[in-house]
Short mmCIF file of N, CA and C in Angstrom, two decimals:
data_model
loop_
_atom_site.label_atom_id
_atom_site.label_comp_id
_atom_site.label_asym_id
_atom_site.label_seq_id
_atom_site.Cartn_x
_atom_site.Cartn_y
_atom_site.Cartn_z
N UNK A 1 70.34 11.66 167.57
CA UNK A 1 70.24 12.98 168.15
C UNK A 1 71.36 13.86 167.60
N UNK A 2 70.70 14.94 167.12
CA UNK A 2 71.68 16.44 166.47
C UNK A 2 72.34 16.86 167.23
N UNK A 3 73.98 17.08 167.91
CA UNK A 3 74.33 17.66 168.95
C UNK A 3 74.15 19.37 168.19
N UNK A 4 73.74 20.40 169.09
CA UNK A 4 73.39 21.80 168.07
C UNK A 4 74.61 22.87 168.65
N UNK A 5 74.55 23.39 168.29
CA UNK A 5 75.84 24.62 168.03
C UNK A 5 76.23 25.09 169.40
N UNK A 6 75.12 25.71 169.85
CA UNK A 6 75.01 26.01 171.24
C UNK A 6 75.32 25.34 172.13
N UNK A 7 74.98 24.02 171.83
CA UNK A 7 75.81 22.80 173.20
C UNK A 7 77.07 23.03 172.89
N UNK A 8 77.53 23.19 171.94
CA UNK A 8 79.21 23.17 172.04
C UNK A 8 79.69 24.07 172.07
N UNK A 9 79.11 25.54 172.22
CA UNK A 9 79.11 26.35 172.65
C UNK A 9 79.44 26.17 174.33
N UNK A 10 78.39 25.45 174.90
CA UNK A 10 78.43 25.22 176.25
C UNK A 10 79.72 24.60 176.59
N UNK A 11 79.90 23.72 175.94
CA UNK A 11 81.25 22.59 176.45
C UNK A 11 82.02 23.71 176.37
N UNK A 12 82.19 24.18 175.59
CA UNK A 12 83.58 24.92 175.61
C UNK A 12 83.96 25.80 177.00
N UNK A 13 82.49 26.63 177.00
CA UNK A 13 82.19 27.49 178.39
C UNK A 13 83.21 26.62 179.45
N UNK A 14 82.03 25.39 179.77
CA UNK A 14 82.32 24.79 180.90
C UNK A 14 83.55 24.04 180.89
N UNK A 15 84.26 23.69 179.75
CA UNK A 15 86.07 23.46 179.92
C UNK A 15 86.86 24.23 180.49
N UNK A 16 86.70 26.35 180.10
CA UNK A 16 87.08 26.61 180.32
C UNK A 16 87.47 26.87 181.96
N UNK A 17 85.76 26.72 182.12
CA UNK A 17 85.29 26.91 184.00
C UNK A 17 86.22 26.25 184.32
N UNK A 18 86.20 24.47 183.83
CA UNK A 18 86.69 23.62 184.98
C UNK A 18 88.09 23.83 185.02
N UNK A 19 88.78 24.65 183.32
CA UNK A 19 90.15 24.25 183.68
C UNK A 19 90.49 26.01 184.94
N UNK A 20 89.74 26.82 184.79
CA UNK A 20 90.18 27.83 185.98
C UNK A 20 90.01 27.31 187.44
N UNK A 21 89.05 26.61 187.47
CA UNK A 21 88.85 25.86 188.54
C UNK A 21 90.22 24.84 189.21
N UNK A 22 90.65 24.56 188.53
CA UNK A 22 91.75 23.38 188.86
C UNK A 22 92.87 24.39 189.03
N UNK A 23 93.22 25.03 187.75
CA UNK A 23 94.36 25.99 188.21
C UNK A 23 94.42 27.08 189.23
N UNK A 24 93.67 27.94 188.99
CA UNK A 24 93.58 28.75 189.90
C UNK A 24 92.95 29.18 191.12
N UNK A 25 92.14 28.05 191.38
CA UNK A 25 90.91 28.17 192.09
C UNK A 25 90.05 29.25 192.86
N UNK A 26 89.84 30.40 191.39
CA UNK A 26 89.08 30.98 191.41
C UNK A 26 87.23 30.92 190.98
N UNK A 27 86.76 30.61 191.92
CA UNK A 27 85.56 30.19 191.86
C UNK A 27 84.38 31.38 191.50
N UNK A 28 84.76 32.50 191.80
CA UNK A 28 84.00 33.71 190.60
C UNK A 28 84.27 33.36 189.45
N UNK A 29 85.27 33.72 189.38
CA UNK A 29 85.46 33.40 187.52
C UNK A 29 85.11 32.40 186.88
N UNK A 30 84.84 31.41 187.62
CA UNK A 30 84.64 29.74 186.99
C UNK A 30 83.33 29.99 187.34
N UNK A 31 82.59 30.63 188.04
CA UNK A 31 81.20 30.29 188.10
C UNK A 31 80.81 31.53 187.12
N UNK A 32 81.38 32.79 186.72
CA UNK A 32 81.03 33.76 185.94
C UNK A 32 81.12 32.66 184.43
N UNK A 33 82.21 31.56 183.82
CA UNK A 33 82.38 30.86 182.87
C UNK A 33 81.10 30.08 182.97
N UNK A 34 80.74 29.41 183.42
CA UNK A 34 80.17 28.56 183.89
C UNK A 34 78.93 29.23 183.46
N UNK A 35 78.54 30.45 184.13
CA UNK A 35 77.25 31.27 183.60
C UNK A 35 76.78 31.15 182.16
N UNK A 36 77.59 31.66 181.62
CA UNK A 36 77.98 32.21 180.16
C UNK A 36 77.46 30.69 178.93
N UNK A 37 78.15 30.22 179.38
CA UNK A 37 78.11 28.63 178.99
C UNK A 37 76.60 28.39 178.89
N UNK A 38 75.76 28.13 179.73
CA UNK A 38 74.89 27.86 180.58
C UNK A 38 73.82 28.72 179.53
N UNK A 39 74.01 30.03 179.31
CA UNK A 39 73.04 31.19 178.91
C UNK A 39 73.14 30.14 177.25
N UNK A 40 74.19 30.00 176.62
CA UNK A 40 74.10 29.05 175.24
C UNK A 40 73.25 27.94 175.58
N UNK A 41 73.36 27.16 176.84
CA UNK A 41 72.89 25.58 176.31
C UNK A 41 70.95 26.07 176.51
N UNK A 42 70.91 27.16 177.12
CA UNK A 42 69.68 27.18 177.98
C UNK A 42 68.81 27.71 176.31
N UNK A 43 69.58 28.70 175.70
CA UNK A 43 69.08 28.91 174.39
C UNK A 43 68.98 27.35 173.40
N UNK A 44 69.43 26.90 173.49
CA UNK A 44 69.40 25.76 172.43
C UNK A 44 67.71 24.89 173.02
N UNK A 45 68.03 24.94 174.10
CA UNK A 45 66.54 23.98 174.87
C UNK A 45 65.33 24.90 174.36
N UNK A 46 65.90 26.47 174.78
CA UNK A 46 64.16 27.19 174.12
C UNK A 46 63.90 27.39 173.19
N UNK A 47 64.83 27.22 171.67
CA UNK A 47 64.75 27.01 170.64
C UNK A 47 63.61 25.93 170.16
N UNK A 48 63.63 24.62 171.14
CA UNK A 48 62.76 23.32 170.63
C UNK A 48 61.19 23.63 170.97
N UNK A 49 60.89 24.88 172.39
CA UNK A 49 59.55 24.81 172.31
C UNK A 49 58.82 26.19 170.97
#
């Protein structure tokens, strides 16, 4: 399996979420990261149909 651009796109997103999450525990912002992230991996899935 190809990991594709966009998933690591995502990871990155969601590192950043979790590390605001731990530090600051601002949960807008980590769920606004979290979004963002999410909008990449969701493109990579509709790419395959």
């Amino acid at each position: 399996m190809k990991i594709k651009p966009n998933f690591v796109v995502f990871l990155l997103f969601f590192g950043v979420a979790l590390i605001t999450a731990i530090q600051d525990r601002n949960w807008l912002l980590t769920a606004f990261w979290f979004a963002i992230g999410f909008v990449f991996f969701w493109s990579d899935l509709r790419k395959d149909t």
